[in-house]
Tab-separated table of C-alpha atoms in Angstrom:
chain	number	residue	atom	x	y	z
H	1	UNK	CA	109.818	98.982	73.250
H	2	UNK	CA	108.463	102.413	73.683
H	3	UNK	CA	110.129	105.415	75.868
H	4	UNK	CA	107.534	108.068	76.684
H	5	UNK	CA	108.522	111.944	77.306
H	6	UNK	CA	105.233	114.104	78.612
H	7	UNK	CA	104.636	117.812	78.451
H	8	UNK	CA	101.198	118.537	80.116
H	9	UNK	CA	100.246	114.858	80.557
H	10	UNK	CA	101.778	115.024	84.283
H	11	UNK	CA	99.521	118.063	86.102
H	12	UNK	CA	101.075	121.434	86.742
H	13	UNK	CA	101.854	122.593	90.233
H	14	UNK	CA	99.440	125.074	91.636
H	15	UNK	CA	100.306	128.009	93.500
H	16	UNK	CA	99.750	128.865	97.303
H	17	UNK	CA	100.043	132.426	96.345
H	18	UNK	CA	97.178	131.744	93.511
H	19	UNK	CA	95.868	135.193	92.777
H	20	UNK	CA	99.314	136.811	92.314
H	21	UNK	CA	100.305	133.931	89.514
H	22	UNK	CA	96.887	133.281	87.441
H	23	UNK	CA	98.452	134.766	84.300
H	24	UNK	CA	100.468	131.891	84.397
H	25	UNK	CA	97.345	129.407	83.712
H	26	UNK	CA	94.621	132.281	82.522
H	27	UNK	CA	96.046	135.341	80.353
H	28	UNK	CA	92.867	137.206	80.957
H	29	UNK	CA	94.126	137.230	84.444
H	30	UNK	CA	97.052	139.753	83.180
H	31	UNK	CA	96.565	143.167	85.223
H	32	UNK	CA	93.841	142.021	87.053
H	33	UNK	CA	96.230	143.056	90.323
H	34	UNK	CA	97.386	146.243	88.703
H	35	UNK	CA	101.127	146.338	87.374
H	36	UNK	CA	103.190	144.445	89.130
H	37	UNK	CA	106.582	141.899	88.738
H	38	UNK	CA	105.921	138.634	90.653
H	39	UNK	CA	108.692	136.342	91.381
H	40	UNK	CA	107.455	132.822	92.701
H	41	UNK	CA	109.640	129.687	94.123
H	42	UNK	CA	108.671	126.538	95.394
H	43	UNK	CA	110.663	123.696	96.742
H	44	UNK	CA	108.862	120.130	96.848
H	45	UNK	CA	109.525	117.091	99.215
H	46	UNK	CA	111.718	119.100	101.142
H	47	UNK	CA	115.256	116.867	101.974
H	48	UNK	CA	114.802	114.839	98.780
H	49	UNK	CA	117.196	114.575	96.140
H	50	UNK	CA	116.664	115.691	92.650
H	51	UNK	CA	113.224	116.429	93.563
H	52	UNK	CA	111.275	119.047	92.073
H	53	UNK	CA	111.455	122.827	91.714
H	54	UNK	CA	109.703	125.074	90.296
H	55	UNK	CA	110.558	128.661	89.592
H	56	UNK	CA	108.254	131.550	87.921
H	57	UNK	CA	107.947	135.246	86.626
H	58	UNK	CA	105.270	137.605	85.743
H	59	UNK	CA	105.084	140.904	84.657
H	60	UNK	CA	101.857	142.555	83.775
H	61	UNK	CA	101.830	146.256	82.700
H	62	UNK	CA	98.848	149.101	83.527
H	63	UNK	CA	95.549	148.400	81.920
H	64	UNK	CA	95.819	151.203	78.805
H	65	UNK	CA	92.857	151.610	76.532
H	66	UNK	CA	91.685	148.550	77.884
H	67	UNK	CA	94.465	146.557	77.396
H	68	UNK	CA	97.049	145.152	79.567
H	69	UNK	CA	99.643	142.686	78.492
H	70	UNK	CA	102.436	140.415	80.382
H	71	UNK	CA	104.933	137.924	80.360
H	72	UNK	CA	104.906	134.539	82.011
H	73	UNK	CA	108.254	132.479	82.363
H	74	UNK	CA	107.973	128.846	84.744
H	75	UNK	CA	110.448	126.283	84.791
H	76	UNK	CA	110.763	123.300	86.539
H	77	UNK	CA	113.287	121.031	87.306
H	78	UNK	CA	112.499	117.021	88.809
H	79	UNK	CA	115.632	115.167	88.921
H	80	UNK	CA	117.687	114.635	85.461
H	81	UNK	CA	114.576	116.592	83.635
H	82	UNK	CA	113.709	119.998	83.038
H	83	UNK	CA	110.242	121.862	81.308
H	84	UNK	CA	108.796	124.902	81.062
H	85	UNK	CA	107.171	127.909	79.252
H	86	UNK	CA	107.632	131.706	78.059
H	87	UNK	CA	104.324	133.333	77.141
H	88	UNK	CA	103.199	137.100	76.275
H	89	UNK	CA	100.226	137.337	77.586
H	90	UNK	CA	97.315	140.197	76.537
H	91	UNK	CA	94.295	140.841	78.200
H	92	UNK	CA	91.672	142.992	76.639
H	93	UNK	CA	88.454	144.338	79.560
H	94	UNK	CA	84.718	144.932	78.397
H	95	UNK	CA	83.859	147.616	81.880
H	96	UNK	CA	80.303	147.242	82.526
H	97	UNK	CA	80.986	149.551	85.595
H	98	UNK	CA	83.474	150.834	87.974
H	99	UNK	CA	83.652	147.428	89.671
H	100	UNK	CA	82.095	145.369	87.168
H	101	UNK	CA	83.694	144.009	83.998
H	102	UNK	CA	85.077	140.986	81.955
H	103	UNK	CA	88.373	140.259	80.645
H	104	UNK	CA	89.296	138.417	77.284
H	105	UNK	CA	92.894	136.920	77.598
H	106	UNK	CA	94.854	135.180	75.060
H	107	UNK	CA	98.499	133.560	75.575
H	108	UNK	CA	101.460	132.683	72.888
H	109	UNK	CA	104.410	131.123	73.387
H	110	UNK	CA	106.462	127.882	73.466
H	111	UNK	CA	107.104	125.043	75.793
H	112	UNK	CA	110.612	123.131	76.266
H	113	UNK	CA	111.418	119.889	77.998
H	114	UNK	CA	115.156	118.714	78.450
H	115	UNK	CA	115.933	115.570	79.994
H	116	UNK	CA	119.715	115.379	80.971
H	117	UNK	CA	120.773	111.569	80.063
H	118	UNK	CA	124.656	112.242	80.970
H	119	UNK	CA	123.276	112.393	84.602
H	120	UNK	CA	121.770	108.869	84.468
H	121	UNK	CA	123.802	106.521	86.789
H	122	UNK	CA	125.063	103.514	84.524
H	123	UNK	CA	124.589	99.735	86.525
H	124	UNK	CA	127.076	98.405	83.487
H	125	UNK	CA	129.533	100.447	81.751
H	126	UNK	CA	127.855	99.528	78.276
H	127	UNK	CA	126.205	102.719	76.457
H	128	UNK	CA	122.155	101.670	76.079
H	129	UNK	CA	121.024	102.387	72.326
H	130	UNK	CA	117.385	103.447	73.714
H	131	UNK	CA	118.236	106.877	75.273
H	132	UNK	CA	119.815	107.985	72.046
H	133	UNK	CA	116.075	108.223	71.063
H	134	UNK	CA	115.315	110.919	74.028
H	135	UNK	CA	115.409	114.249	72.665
H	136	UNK	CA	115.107	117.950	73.737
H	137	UNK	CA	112.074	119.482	72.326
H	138	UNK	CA	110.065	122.607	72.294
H	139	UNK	CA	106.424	123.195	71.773
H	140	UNK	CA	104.198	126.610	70.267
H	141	UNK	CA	101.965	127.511	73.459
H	142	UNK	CA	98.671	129.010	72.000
H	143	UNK	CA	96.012	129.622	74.988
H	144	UNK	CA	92.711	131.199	76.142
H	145	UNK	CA	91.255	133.058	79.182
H	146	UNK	CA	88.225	134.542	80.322
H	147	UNK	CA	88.109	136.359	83.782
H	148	UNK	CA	85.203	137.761	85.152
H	149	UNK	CA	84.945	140.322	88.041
H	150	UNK	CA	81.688	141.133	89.783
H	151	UNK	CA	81.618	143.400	92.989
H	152	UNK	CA	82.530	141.255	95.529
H	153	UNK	CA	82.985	137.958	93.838
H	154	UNK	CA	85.436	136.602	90.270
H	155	UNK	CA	85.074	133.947	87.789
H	156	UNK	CA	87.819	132.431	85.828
H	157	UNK	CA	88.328	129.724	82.805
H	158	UNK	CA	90.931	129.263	80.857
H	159	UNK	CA	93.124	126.414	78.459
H	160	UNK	CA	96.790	126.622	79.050
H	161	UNK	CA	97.174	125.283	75.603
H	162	UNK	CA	94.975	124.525	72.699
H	163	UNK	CA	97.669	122.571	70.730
H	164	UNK	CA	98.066	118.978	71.674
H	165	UNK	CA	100.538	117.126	69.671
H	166	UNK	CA	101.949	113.264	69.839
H	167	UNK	CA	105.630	112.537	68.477
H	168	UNK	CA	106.976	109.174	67.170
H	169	UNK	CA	110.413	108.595	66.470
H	170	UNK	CA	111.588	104.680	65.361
H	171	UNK	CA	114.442	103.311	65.215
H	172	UNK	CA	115.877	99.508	65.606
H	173	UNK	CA	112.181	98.601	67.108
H	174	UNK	CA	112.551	101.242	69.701
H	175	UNK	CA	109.649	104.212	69.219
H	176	UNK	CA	110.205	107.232	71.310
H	177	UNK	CA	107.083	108.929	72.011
H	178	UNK	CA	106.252	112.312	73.147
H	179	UNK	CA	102.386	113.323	74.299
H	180	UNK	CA	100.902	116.872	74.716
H	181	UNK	CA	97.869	117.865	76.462
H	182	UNK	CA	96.925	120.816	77.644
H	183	UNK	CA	94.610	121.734	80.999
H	184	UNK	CA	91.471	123.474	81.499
H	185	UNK	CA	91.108	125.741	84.697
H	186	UNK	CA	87.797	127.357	86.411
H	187	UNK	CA	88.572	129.316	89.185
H	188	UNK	CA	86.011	130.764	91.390
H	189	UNK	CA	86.658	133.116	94.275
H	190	UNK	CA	84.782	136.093	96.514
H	191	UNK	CA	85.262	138.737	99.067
H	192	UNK	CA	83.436	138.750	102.375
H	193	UNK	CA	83.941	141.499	104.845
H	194	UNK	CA	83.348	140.571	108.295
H	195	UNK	CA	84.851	144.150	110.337
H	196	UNK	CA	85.692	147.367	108.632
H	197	UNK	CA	89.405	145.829	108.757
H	198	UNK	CA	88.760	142.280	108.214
H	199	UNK	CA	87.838	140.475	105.313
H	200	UNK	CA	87.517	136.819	104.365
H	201	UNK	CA	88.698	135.482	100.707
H	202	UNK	CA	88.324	132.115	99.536
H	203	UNK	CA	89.547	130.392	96.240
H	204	UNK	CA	88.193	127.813	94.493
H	205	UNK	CA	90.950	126.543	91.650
H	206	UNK	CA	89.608	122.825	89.533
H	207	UNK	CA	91.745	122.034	86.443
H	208	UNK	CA	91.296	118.747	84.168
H	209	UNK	CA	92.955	117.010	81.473
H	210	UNK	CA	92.942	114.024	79.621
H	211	UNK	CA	94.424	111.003	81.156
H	212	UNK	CA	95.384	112.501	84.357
H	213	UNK	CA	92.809	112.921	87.613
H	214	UNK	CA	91.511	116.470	88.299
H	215	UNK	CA	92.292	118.206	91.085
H	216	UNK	CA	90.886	120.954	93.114
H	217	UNK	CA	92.219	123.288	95.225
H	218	UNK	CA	90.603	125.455	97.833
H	219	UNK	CA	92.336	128.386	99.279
H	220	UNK	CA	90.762	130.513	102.032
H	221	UNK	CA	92.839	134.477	103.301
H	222	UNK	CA	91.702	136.447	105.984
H	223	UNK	CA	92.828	139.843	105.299
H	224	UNK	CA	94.047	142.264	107.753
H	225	UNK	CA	93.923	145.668	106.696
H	226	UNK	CA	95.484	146.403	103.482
H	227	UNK	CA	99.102	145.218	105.024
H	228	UNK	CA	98.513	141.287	105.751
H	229	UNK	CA	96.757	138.301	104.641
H	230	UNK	CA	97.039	134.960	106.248
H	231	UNK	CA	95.857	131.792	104.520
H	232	UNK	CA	95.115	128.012	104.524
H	233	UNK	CA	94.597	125.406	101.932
H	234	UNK	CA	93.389	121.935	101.411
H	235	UNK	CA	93.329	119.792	97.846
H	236	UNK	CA	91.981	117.042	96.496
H	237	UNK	CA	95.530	115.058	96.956
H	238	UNK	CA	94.780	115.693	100.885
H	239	UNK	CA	97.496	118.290	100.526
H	240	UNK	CA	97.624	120.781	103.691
H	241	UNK	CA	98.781	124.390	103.153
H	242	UNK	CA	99.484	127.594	105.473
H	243	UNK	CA	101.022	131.348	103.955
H	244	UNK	CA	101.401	134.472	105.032
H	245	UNK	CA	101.680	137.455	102.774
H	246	UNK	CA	103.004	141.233	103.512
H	247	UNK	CA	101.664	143.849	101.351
H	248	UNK	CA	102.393	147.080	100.384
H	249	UNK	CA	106.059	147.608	102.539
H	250	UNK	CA	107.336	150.445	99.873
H	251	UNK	CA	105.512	148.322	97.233
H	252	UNK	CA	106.860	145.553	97.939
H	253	UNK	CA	104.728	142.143	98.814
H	254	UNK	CA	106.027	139.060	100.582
H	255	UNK	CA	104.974	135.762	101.171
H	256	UNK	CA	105.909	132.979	102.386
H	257	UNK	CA	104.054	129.659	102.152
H	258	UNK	CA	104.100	126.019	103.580
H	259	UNK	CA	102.634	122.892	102.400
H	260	UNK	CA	101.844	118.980	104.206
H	261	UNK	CA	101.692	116.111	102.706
H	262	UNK	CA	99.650	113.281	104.244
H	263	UNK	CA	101.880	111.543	106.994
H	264	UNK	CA	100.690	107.987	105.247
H	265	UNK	CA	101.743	109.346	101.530
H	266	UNK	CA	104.788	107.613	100.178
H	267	UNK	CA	106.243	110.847	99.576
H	268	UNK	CA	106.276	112.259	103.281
H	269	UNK	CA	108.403	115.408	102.342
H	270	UNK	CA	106.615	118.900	102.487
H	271	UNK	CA	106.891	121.697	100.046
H	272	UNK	CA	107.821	125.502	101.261
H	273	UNK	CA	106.954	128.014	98.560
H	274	UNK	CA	108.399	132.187	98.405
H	275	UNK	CA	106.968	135.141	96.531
H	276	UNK	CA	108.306	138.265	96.281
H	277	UNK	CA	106.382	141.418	93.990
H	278	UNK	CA	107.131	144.520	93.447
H	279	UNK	CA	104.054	147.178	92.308
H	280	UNK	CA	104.827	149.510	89.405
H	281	UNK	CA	103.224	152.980	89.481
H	282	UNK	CA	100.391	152.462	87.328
H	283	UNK	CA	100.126	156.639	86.955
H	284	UNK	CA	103.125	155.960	84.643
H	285	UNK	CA	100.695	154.620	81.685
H	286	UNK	CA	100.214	156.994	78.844
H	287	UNK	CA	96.774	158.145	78.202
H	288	UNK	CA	94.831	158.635	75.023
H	289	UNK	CA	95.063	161.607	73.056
H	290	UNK	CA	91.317	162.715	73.966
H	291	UNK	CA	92.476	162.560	77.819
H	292	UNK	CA	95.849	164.259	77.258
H	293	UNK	CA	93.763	167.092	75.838
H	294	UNK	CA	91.489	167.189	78.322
């Protein structure tokens, strides 16, 4: 008999509000939208018990000497089980001009999954031997990121984690087996302005990983000003999506996002999704020495 626990095997959640949580999948993302603390939550199949939530926070400091570094926390909770991740995240940028220029991101952290077998309901009031082989673990995250920024257009890739790992525990005949993978991400999005107030922004996210399908995700904002974005989404699970975000209210950005499932998908229940940032003053950085002379 073999019981199976899975880190990566089962495919992260993506984000309606994409660009503001890339560091979480691609450090080289980190400062890419200035300095900033994100806060994201997201409720899936909407009614259900135990079903799953996911919670998440950023930080990403002012891009000093080229540098910029961040944290990214997730976790996520689906019924008697619980997993995520706390990175520090560092992105280093090569400027080829004032609008051009390519960052080099790289991620380390660890990963923790806790499944909560006091909260199983018992059908006989015998104890069963085989859960005393599922175990809390924790994982070292090591990852990758390139992100690429041309004048009106960006390129991403990036490996949320380069260490896969398989665990085997035995005992009585029962193995207990744990499996790692980690994802790769591209991400390709541009800027196209239609009036001298309105812009259109698609988002083109495709991740893959062994033994799981890929999925894509297309996200398209029309952007109002510098104050509001509205947005729709499709994916390759024939996933609908709508959000709204508020920018720049005292620094402040708000969103608010809503997802469809398929009305002929077993799980009819639709996610709702919140983000809430707050921009730090990036004039707070400290310069080098050759500037603070000048």
């Amino acid at each position: 008999m073999i019981i199976s626990q899975n880190m990566f095997c089962q495919q992260q959640p993506y984000y309606l509000f994409f660009k503001q949580n890339m560091s979480v999948i691609n450090p080289a993302a980190t400062g890419v939208e200035g300095p900033l603390i994100g806060l994201n939550l997201k409720s899936s199949m909407i009614g259900v018990e135990g079903a799953p939530s996911l919670q998440s926070l950023v930080y990403h400091s002012n891009f000093n000497r080229n540098a910029s570094w961040g944290i990214s926390i997730q976790n996520e909770k689906v019924n008697i089980e619980s997993s995520g991740a706390a990175t520090i995240d560092y992105s280093y940028r090569l400027q080829f001009s004032d609008d051009i220029y390519l960052n080099l991101g790289i991620k380390g952290g660890m990963f923790f999954n806790n499944i909560d077998i006091n909260s199983i309901e018992r059908v006989t009031p015998e104890a069963n031997s085989a859960l005393s082989l599922v175990n809390n673990y924790s994982n070292p995250i090591i990852g990758l990121g390139a992100f690429f920024k041309g004048k009106n257009y960006y390129i991403g890739i990036s490996a949320n984690n380069l260490l896969n790992s398989n665990r085997y525990k035995e005992e009585n005949g029962i193995v207990s087996q744990a499996i790692d993978n980690g994802q790769i991400y591209t991400s390709f999005g541009f800027d196209l302005k239609i009036t001298e107030s309105v812009s259109f922004s698609p988002s083109i996210i495709y991740s893959l990983a062994k033994d799981i399908d890929n999925q894509m995700v297309i996200l398209s904002n029309f952007n109002i000003g510098e104050s509001i974005s509205l947005g729709i989404g499709t994916s390759s699970n024939d996933n609908n999506s709508f959000q709204a975000l508020f920018k720049g209210f005292r620094n402040i950005d708000f969103g608010v996002g809503y997802e469809m499932r398929p009305k002929n998908s077993l799980l009819n229940s639709n996610n709702i999704e919140l983000y809430l940032g707050y921009k730090l003053n990036a004039d707070g950085a400290r310069k080098p020495s050759w500037e603070r002379r000048n």
